[in-house]
Amino acid sequence: MNQADSTVVSATSAPTMMQRPLLISSLIEHAAKNFGDTEIVSRTIDGAGHAGIHRYNYRDANRRAKQLANALKHLGVVRGDRIATLAWNGYRHFELYYGVSGMGAIIHTVNPRLFPEQIAYIINHAEDKFLFVDVTFVPLIEALVATSVAASAPSLKSLKGIVVMTDRAHMPSAKIDNLICYEDLLSAEADDFVWPQFDENTPSGLCYTSGTTGNPKGVLYTHRSTIFYTYAAMSPECFCLSSQSVVLPIVPMFHVNAWGLPYIAAAAGSKLVFPGAALDGASLYQLFEQEEVTASAGVPTVWLGLINYLKTHGLKFSTFKETVIGGSAVPPAMLRTLELDFGITVLHGWGMTEMSPLGTLNRLRGKHLKLSVEEQLVIKARQGAPVFGMELEIWDGDGKPLPHDGHAFGDLVVRSPWVLERYFKDARSALINGWLPTGDVANIDADGIMQITDRSKDVIKSGGEWISSIELENIAMAHPAVFEAAVIGRAHPKWDERPLLIVVKKPNTELGAEELLKFFDGKIAKWMLPNAVEFVPQLPHTATGKLLKTKLRDDFRAFKFAD
Ligand code: AMP
């Protein structure tokens, strides 16, 4: 190589291409400038109950997100501050996504379905400065504040204020002092805010995973990871959204950013339809038809409700064409019903909070189109292939890669610019040799299409939420008559899975299922309670004394819940 060549390829010379940072504000600016009159429709939460519909467009959303950014600045919010939300899918939540991240702060979407103590833990751990709540969740916050005052515990200690996401007319009469009204906050501000430019590695959003052990852990997304994810997820092999799409995210904005749809829709210029709190079959169907929805996304449980409603009333969709379903495995019967009875293309997706969340999506390849419908359904039941930018491997117990032959299965590991490196406030990397272990066990075929065969964690997936088996076991084990307890998930027709508690009693003790379940009262959220209790003489263990849950699952394979 001569002198001239080395100058041309030198990495230290001035960049030859622009160094524009990848920032979330660029998404809403793009949508406002190029798809300004594209609608954002929301079923309202305040005021008119579920019947109310709010309509505006990307231009309005950008303007109001800028007013919000100005308001945050005047409230003393600075770059890096965490701003929590407890809110449904709606236009004000959408404005927070852009106003908060756009001004350099971090939006922390809290899952209201968590046990109140976990919510308090998360808000304290994140050191959230302000909390924005839908009117629906004001009683939840009231209870949290009241409990902490009664116990003189410094709960929610970092909060400087609570903003209710409504207008003056619908402000609730709460017991908490100095609640701020969202619309008052915005109306006091101009929309002249200029989105600042800063390092693309600046954190933009925070989501906590409901971990299997211990407390929830925070995943801190950055502007860069979010923009990379957006490009990948909007692509034809993935969500395939465009300005011709009308997308209704059923997956909540408090659940891994509604799988990125508030960002993806803005990038693609798609019309957005937000369902608010009304996630029942009748309300969803009405919105799908009225707004001419073409695409959606949600966990299997919500589709069960919608399918039941359609079947009971003999209804069909007019415009709705395809949906991503993930969060837990799509039951084959649901896949068949949606595809064959309703003509909806089901895109089975897999991912994790740690992955922003999408890792794989299952869209049929060109070569699959010639296959029979039955053969296609078998492929569609798999969790899919990684989109460009995401890499998957399966490892054996020693961390050695296994072949992608569709048979060998092992620990699934991933790497990508939108995958977590370390948890929030944790100094240790979560990676092994540069890869993130997912805790799932999978096989990968020669086309790169992956299938989850098991999970190394034993959490119970109920209606898209996680229930920690260890947490339930720990409570059961605290009962004086319990010798040992194990919890496994068993299939449930409505909730995917529900917990089954399996117990060995101490010798010479009396204990019934009802009494044991009563013991859980007040110790855990009601929806996490085991659905049934079985008493056995002993539990199976591994050589190192751990519970052998694979054996238990086999033993109780035929078990059916009564309800
Ligand atoms: P979360 O972080 O709450 O989104 O949960 C991530 C976990 O959900 C994954 O590690 C899987 O165990 C499970 N999961 C997500 N999608 C699927 C799917 N399509 N099939 C089976 N399990 C899934």
XYZ file of C-alpha atoms and ligand atoms in Angstrom:
586
model
C 0.000 0.000 0.000
C 1.503 3.362 -0.958
C 1.304 6.590 1.007
C -1.713 7.964 -0.921
C -3.814 4.797 -0.371
C -3.193 4.767 3.354
C -4.402 8.386 3.586
C -7.633 7.505 1.845
C -8.493 4.555 4.145
C -7.144 6.021 7.379
C -9.745 5.793 10.126
C -8.249 8.812 11.861
C -8.801 11.213 8.981
C -11.862 13.501 9.074
C -15.123 11.605 8.475
C -16.195 11.567 4.862
C -19.898 11.230 5.698
C -22.098 13.376 7.949
C -22.069 12.677 11.669
C -25.775 13.348 12.334
C -26.693 11.807 15.707
C -29.510 9.245 15.701
C -32.120 10.959 17.895
C -35.730 10.120 18.761
C -36.853 13.729 18.125
C -35.990 13.207 14.441
C -38.855 10.684 14.192
C -41.594 13.115 15.227
C -40.008 15.946 13.210
C -40.011 13.672 10.153
C -43.641 12.671 10.695
C -44.751 16.287 11.295
C -42.961 17.586 8.198
C -43.791 14.800 5.760
C -46.970 13.193 7.117
C -48.280 16.232 8.996
C -51.962 15.559 8.353
C -51.801 11.807 9.089
C -54.175 11.067 11.937
C -53.507 9.846 15.456
C -56.800 8.566 16.901
C -57.249 7.754 20.599
C -60.081 6.298 22.615
C -60.167 8.695 25.536
C -59.662 7.660 29.130
C -61.007 10.733 30.890
C -64.326 12.495 30.403
C -66.563 10.675 27.987
C -65.643 7.225 29.349
C -64.711 4.680 26.712
C -67.001 6.238 24.129
C -64.929 9.371 23.569
C -62.615 9.577 20.570
C -59.836 12.142 20.243
C -58.379 12.959 16.827
C -55.401 14.995 15.796
C -52.349 14.521 13.572
C -48.544 14.269 13.638
C -48.200 18.049 13.191
C -50.336 18.644 16.319
C -48.487 15.913 18.232
C -45.090 17.466 17.477
C -46.367 20.910 18.500
C -47.732 19.605 21.809
C -44.618 17.469 22.473
C -42.618 20.717 22.152
C -44.969 22.497 24.584
C -44.426 19.575 26.958
C -40.635 19.822 26.537
C -40.846 23.528 27.416
C -42.987 22.692 30.457
C -40.509 20.058 31.638
C -37.674 22.559 31.271
C -39.602 25.047 33.418
C -40.248 22.328 36.007
C -36.473 21.980 36.319
C -36.100 18.722 34.372
C -32.614 18.335 32.925
C -30.890 15.846 30.620
C -30.786 12.366 32.164
C -33.692 12.932 34.592
C -36.216 10.098 34.733
C -39.883 10.908 34.102
C -42.288 8.089 34.969
C -45.617 7.320 33.329
C -48.512 5.123 34.480
C -50.693 5.318 31.411
C -52.667 3.494 28.722
C -52.086 3.797 24.986
C -53.212 7.304 24.080
C -52.145 10.590 22.517
C -50.891 12.209 25.731
C -48.684 9.182 26.421
C -47.424 9.505 22.826
C -46.538 13.162 23.480
C -44.581 12.083 26.570
C -42.623 9.554 24.495
C -41.355 12.416 22.315
C -41.419 15.427 24.686
C -39.428 13.642 27.422
C -36.844 11.821 25.261
C -36.657 14.659 22.758
C -35.512 17.177 25.382
C -32.864 14.723 26.655
C -34.663 13.259 29.674
C -35.601 9.572 30.070
C -39.160 8.242 29.830
C -39.750 5.506 32.370
C -42.939 3.630 31.484
C -44.168 1.851 34.624
C -46.377 -1.235 34.274
C -49.518 -0.533 36.373
C -50.269 -4.266 36.565
C -47.347 -4.793 38.920
C -47.958 -5.229 42.630
C -48.051 -1.732 44.260
C -44.922 -2.462 46.296
C -43.050 -3.285 43.082
C -44.282 -0.038 41.520
C -42.952 1.872 44.534
C -39.667 -0.066 44.353
C -39.247 0.733 40.654
C -40.052 4.448 40.996
C -37.617 4.716 43.915
C -34.911 2.702 42.152
C -35.213 4.810 39.001
C -35.277 7.993 41.154
C -38.049 9.361 38.970
C -38.423 13.132 39.226
C -42.006 13.476 37.980
C -44.820 10.997 37.506
C -47.461 11.371 34.772
C -50.636 9.333 35.403
C -53.883 8.669 33.586
C -56.958 9.462 35.728
C -57.531 5.683 36.001
C -54.351 5.250 38.024
C -54.785 8.137 40.484
C -56.337 5.776 43.139
C -53.312 3.468 42.777
C -50.934 6.341 43.518
C -53.184 7.562 46.339
C -52.995 4.125 47.957
C -49.200 4.043 47.584
C -48.791 7.466 49.142
C -51.284 6.662 51.949
C -49.543 3.357 52.794
C -46.152 4.993 52.946
C -47.436 7.822 55.156
C -49.131 5.322 57.495
C -45.963 3.236 57.704
C -43.853 6.440 57.762
C -41.806 4.848 54.951
C -40.186 7.282 52.566
C -42.050 5.927 49.530
C -41.781 7.719 46.161
C -39.161 9.950 47.765
C -37.595 11.192 44.547
C -40.832 12.578 43.086
C -41.093 16.358 42.799
C -44.620 16.262 41.422
C -47.450 14.169 39.990
C -49.133 15.244 36.751
C -52.612 13.923 35.890
C -52.967 13.396 32.148
C -56.278 15.208 31.691
C -57.828 18.672 31.415
C -59.019 20.940 34.233
C -62.657 19.792 33.868
C -61.749 16.156 34.533
C -59.211 16.564 37.332
C -60.093 14.013 40.049
C -60.642 15.117 43.632
C -57.731 13.141 45.040
C -56.330 13.025 48.548
C -52.844 13.865 47.249
C -51.818 17.525 47.496
C -50.668 19.639 44.563
C -51.630 17.372 41.685
C -50.693 19.083 38.411
C -53.111 19.162 35.482
C -51.476 18.097 32.170
C -53.486 20.449 29.965
C -52.838 23.415 32.297
C -49.143 22.583 32.081
C -49.181 22.579 28.273
C -51.418 25.601 27.746
C -48.966 27.779 29.700
C -46.208 26.989 27.196
C -45.207 28.058 23.685
C -44.451 25.478 20.988
C -41.186 27.183 19.967
C -38.974 24.468 21.460
C -36.078 23.417 19.226
C -35.179 19.751 19.705
C -31.601 19.780 21.006
C -28.823 17.790 19.283
C -26.730 15.595 21.581
C -24.801 12.324 21.650
C -26.884 9.465 20.222
C -25.730 7.218 23.082
C -27.704 9.367 25.549
C -30.325 7.262 27.408
C -33.888 7.820 26.183
C -36.177 5.295 27.885
C -36.336 2.926 30.833
C -38.349 -0.303 31.245
C -38.149 -2.748 34.134
C -38.389 -6.487 33.612
C -40.353 -8.497 36.130
C -37.440 -10.760 36.942
C -37.638 -14.369 37.988
C -35.613 -13.778 41.103
C -35.240 -10.727 43.276
C -36.393 -7.279 42.304
C -37.235 -6.047 38.781
C -34.252 -4.895 36.740
C -34.080 -1.781 34.574
C -33.295 -1.805 30.864
C -32.071 1.631 29.767
C -32.549 2.198 26.039
C -30.603 4.895 24.193
C -31.523 7.158 21.255
C -29.136 5.164 19.081
C -30.556 1.746 20.060
C -34.111 3.011 19.504
C -33.414 4.409 16.026
C -31.592 1.235 14.939
C -34.517 -0.806 16.257
C -37.005 1.432 14.436
C -35.260 1.014 11.068
C -35.138 -2.760 11.511
C -38.679 -3.197 12.831
C -40.380 -1.091 10.120
C -38.717 -3.108 7.316
C -40.686 -5.390 4.948
C -39.509 -8.591 6.646
C -40.700 -7.268 9.997
C -43.736 -5.015 10.744
C -43.704 -3.758 7.108
C -45.386 -0.441 7.933
C -45.815 2.466 5.529
C -47.972 5.550 5.017
C -50.662 3.178 3.711
C -50.844 1.375 7.061
C -53.292 2.056 9.870
C -51.815 0.504 12.994
C -53.546 -0.225 16.297
C -51.066 -1.266 19.010
C -52.958 -3.417 21.510
C -49.680 -4.169 23.286
C -49.458 -1.484 25.981
C -47.081 1.467 25.818
C -46.015 0.386 29.349
C -44.865 -2.977 27.963
C -41.514 -2.475 26.172
C -42.750 0.686 24.404
C -45.655 -1.106 22.697
C -42.940 -3.098 20.871
C -41.641 0.173 19.421
C -44.802 1.004 17.452
C -45.025 4.674 18.579
C -41.562 5.145 17.005
C -42.041 2.864 13.974
C -45.382 4.443 12.964
C -43.855 7.947 13.060
C -40.909 6.822 10.914
C -43.221 5.119 8.411
C -45.921 7.818 8.433
C -48.611 5.306 9.426
C -51.927 6.348 10.948
C -51.972 5.402 14.649
C -55.031 4.207 16.553
C -54.733 4.015 20.357
C -57.324 1.888 22.209
C -56.960 3.509 25.672
C -58.195 1.288 28.496
C -60.909 -0.486 26.486
C -59.255 -3.779 25.528
C -62.415 -5.922 25.469
C -63.493 -7.608 22.225
C -66.442 -5.284 21.490
C -64.493 -2.024 21.959
C -61.490 -3.247 19.973
C -63.608 -4.560 17.090
C -65.506 -1.273 16.850
C -62.213 0.657 16.638
C -60.716 -1.737 14.053
C -63.738 -1.237 11.787
C -64.388 2.471 12.381
C -60.750 3.506 11.792
C -60.075 1.000 8.987
C -57.155 -0.585 10.833
C -54.806 -2.699 8.676
C -52.154 -3.861 11.196
C -51.897 -4.629 14.906
C -49.765 -6.241 17.607
C -50.534 -7.943 20.904
C -50.007 -10.926 23.201
C -52.035 -14.128 22.613
C -54.509 -13.436 25.465
C -56.023 -10.317 23.898
C -56.564 -12.179 20.637
C -58.499 -14.859 22.515
C -60.949 -12.188 23.722
C -61.293 -10.635 20.294
C -61.750 -13.989 18.513
C -64.451 -15.039 21.015
C -66.320 -11.787 20.442
C -66.165 -12.124 16.649
C -67.297 -15.761 16.735
C -70.167 -15.111 19.146
C -71.492 -12.271 16.995
C -70.703 -13.795 13.586
C -68.451 -10.857 12.617
C -65.516 -10.489 10.205
C -62.892 -7.753 9.755
C -63.203 -5.474 6.707
C -59.728 -3.911 6.451
C -57.550 -5.662 9.028
C -54.852 -7.758 7.267
C -52.003 -8.775 9.552
C -50.836 -8.804 13.132
C -47.705 -9.515 15.119
C -48.334 -11.842 18.070
C -45.646 -12.512 20.646
C -44.684 -12.250 24.297
C -45.487 -15.947 24.645
C -45.891 -18.696 22.084
C -48.872 -18.358 19.749
C -51.094 -21.397 20.360
C -51.484 -23.343 17.076
C -55.303 -23.247 17.393
C -55.252 -19.438 17.505
C -52.929 -19.281 14.519
C -55.297 -21.513 12.535
C -58.423 -19.542 13.498
C -56.967 -16.123 12.677
C -55.418 -17.288 9.407
C -58.122 -19.595 8.078
C -61.389 -18.274 9.587
C -60.574 -14.557 9.558
C -57.973 -14.232 6.774
C -55.473 -12.451 9.067
C -51.768 -13.050 8.452
C -50.215 -13.897 11.819
C -46.569 -12.866 12.251
C -45.246 -14.800 15.222
C -42.608 -12.701 16.997
C -40.181 -13.373 19.816
C -38.177 -10.980 21.936
C -37.425 -9.633 25.400
C -37.519 -6.326 27.252
C -33.715 -6.520 27.052
C -33.997 -6.562 23.229
C -36.189 -3.467 22.664
C -37.993 -6.070 22.319
C -38.005 -7.772 18.906
C -35.450 -10.442 18.057
C -37.266 -12.526 15.469
C -40.383 -12.348 13.362
C -41.960 -15.038 11.250
C -42.966 -13.876 7.782
C -43.209 -16.592 5.108
C -40.369 -16.606 2.569
C -41.015 -16.520 -1.175
C -40.170 -20.216 -1.364
C -42.806 -21.044 1.270
C -45.661 -19.632 -0.780
C -45.865 -22.777 -2.902
C -46.342 -24.989 0.167
C -49.750 -26.249 1.298
C -51.617 -24.229 3.937
C -50.961 -26.978 6.507
C -47.214 -26.895 5.796
C -47.240 -23.099 6.036
C -48.991 -23.247 9.426
C -46.231 -25.511 10.778
C -43.593 -22.931 9.741
C -45.651 -20.025 11.094
C -45.856 -21.642 14.534
C -42.077 -21.215 14.885
C -40.848 -17.940 16.422
C -39.191 -16.702 13.200
C -35.898 -15.409 11.886
C -33.825 -12.431 13.037
C -34.192 -9.145 11.153
C -31.014 -7.559 9.795
C -28.972 -6.218 12.697
C -29.941 -9.024 15.077
C -27.797 -12.157 15.446
C -28.814 -15.406 17.169
C -26.806 -18.406 18.267
C -27.567 -21.527 20.276
C -24.934 -22.807 22.680
C -24.418 -26.067 24.480
C -23.731 -26.165 28.240
C -20.079 -25.199 27.629
C -20.903 -22.159 25.497
C -19.997 -23.924 22.208
C -22.178 -23.024 19.196
C -24.599 -25.736 18.072
C -25.549 -26.405 14.437
C -28.484 -24.613 12.809
C -30.155 -27.807 11.628
C -33.621 -27.451 13.129
C -32.943 -30.281 15.605
C -30.067 -29.385 17.933
C -31.315 -27.188 20.770
C -29.453 -25.127 23.324
C -29.262 -21.833 25.204
C -30.326 -18.999 22.939
C -27.930 -16.012 22.927
C -28.277 -12.754 20.984
C -26.328 -9.652 19.981
C -27.402 -6.458 18.250
C -27.116 -2.656 18.590
C -30.574 -2.758 20.250
C -29.746 -5.422 22.862
C -28.883 -4.612 26.492
C -25.242 -4.717 27.641
C -25.804 -4.108 31.375
C -28.822 -3.429 33.575
C -29.534 0.069 34.860
C -27.271 0.958 37.820
C -25.428 -2.362 37.499
C -21.668 -2.128 37.016
C -21.395 -5.699 35.724
C -21.901 -6.566 32.074
C -24.773 -9.000 31.479
C -22.962 -10.487 28.473
C -20.985 -13.693 28.037
C -18.268 -13.334 25.399
C -20.174 -10.446 23.834
C -23.552 -12.232 23.686
C -26.631 -11.798 25.905
C -28.023 -15.091 27.273
C -31.801 -14.975 26.865
C -32.746 -17.715 29.320
C -34.656 -19.405 26.499
C -33.837 -22.731 24.911
C -34.263 -22.994 21.135
C -33.397 -24.654 17.866
C -32.546 -22.806 14.641
C -33.041 -24.313 11.176
C -30.920 -23.884 8.028
C -33.064 -20.853 7.020
C -32.274 -19.157 10.333
C -35.845 -19.710 11.567
C -35.828 -20.206 15.327
C -38.171 -22.116 17.606
C -38.335 -21.785 21.384
C -38.425 -25.307 22.797
C -38.358 -24.492 26.471
C -37.276 -21.756 28.802
C -34.622 -22.071 31.387
C -36.537 -19.715 33.624
C -39.648 -21.152 35.149
C -41.777 -18.023 35.200
C -45.475 -18.382 34.516
C -46.816 -16.298 31.625
C -50.352 -15.226 32.407
C -52.144 -12.898 30.004
C -48.867 -11.390 28.832
C -47.624 -10.802 32.392
C -45.004 -12.754 34.309
C -45.576 -14.502 37.594
C -42.477 -15.544 39.469
C -42.763 -19.180 40.551
C -40.095 -18.634 43.193
C -42.038 -15.777 44.761
C -45.124 -17.994 45.110
C -43.051 -20.886 46.432
C -41.457 -18.647 49.019
C -44.861 -17.565 50.344
C -46.175 -21.138 50.466
C -43.039 -22.303 52.230
C -43.661 -19.704 54.924
C -46.842 -21.570 55.999
C -46.172 -23.577 59.160
C -47.692 -26.785 57.756
C -45.763 -26.724 54.447
C -42.668 -28.861 54.101
C -41.828 -28.044 50.518
C -43.556 -26.258 47.652
C -43.110 -25.958 43.910
C -45.010 -23.850 41.394
C -45.284 -24.633 37.716
C -47.318 -23.034 34.943
C -50.082 -25.117 33.405
C -52.131 -24.298 30.314
C -55.265 -22.220 30.884
C -57.891 -21.582 28.184
C -58.084 -17.836 28.875
C -54.748 -16.764 30.365
C -52.293 -18.991 28.448
C -50.858 -20.287 31.697
C -51.764 -20.128 35.371
C -49.773 -21.203 38.439
C -50.295 -24.654 39.927
C -48.949 -24.983 43.456
C -47.624 -28.424 44.382
C -47.039 -29.018 48.090
C -45.558 -31.557 50.460
C -47.109 -31.212 53.939
C -45.110 -31.528 57.141
C -45.754 -34.870 58.869
C -48.814 -35.004 61.129
C -50.227 -31.657 59.985
C -53.637 -30.776 58.589
C -53.788 -28.389 55.643
C -56.385 -27.867 52.903
C -56.027 -26.040 49.586
C -58.402 -23.258 50.629
C -56.553 -22.550 53.861
C -53.212 -22.442 52.060
C -54.495 -20.056 49.363
C -55.940 -17.760 52.058
C -52.405 -17.549 53.439
C -51.398 -15.668 50.242
C -53.891 -12.836 50.946
C -52.163 -9.471 51.106
C -48.783 -10.989 50.347
C -49.092 -10.810 46.572
C -51.293 -9.245 43.873
C -54.568 -11.194 43.517
C -54.010 -12.023 39.842
C -50.783 -13.810 40.761
C -52.482 -16.274 43.170
C -52.104 -19.960 42.256
C -55.276 -21.322 40.625
C -55.004 -24.737 42.251
C -53.115 -26.696 44.894
C -52.074 -30.337 44.667
C -50.686 -32.258 47.634
C -47.983 -34.879 46.955
C -45.844 -37.130 49.222
C -42.548 -35.791 47.807
C -41.035 -33.539 45.115
C -38.375 -34.535 42.559
C -34.882 -32.978 42.912
C -31.686 -32.670 40.875
C -28.358 -34.002 42.073
C -27.533 -30.629 43.581
C -30.819 -30.503 45.479
C -32.695 -28.131 43.181
C -36.327 -28.789 42.317
C -36.595 -30.771 39.097
C -39.351 -28.844 37.365
C -39.073 -30.624 34.043
C -40.117 -33.827 35.851
C -42.943 -32.011 37.650
C -44.251 -30.629 34.365
C -44.220 -34.169 32.973
C -46.017 -35.538 36.048
C -48.739 -32.871 35.747
C -48.955 -32.844 31.938
C -52.599 -33.934 31.986
C -53.606 -31.507 34.743
C -56.543 -29.205 33.917
C -57.768 -26.204 35.936
C -61.384 -26.402 37.036
C -62.340 -22.907 35.724
P -40.428 -10.007 28.377
O -39.077 -9.468 28.690
O -41.423 -9.812 29.463
O -40.896 -9.482 27.061
O -40.321 -11.591 28.220
C -39.370 -12.187 27.391
C -39.562 -13.677 27.387
O -40.875 -14.006 26.920
C -38.640 -14.413 26.451
O -37.370 -14.627 27.019
C -39.418 -15.717 26.225
O -39.222 -16.630 27.297
C -40.852 -15.262 26.243
N -41.380 -15.084 24.879
C -41.518 -13.937 24.199
N -42.054 -14.159 22.991
C -42.256 -15.497 22.888
C -42.764 -16.373 21.875
N -43.215 -15.916 20.720
N -42.793 -17.689 22.143
C -42.359 -18.192 23.314
N -41.868 -17.411 24.315
C -41.813 -16.091 24.103
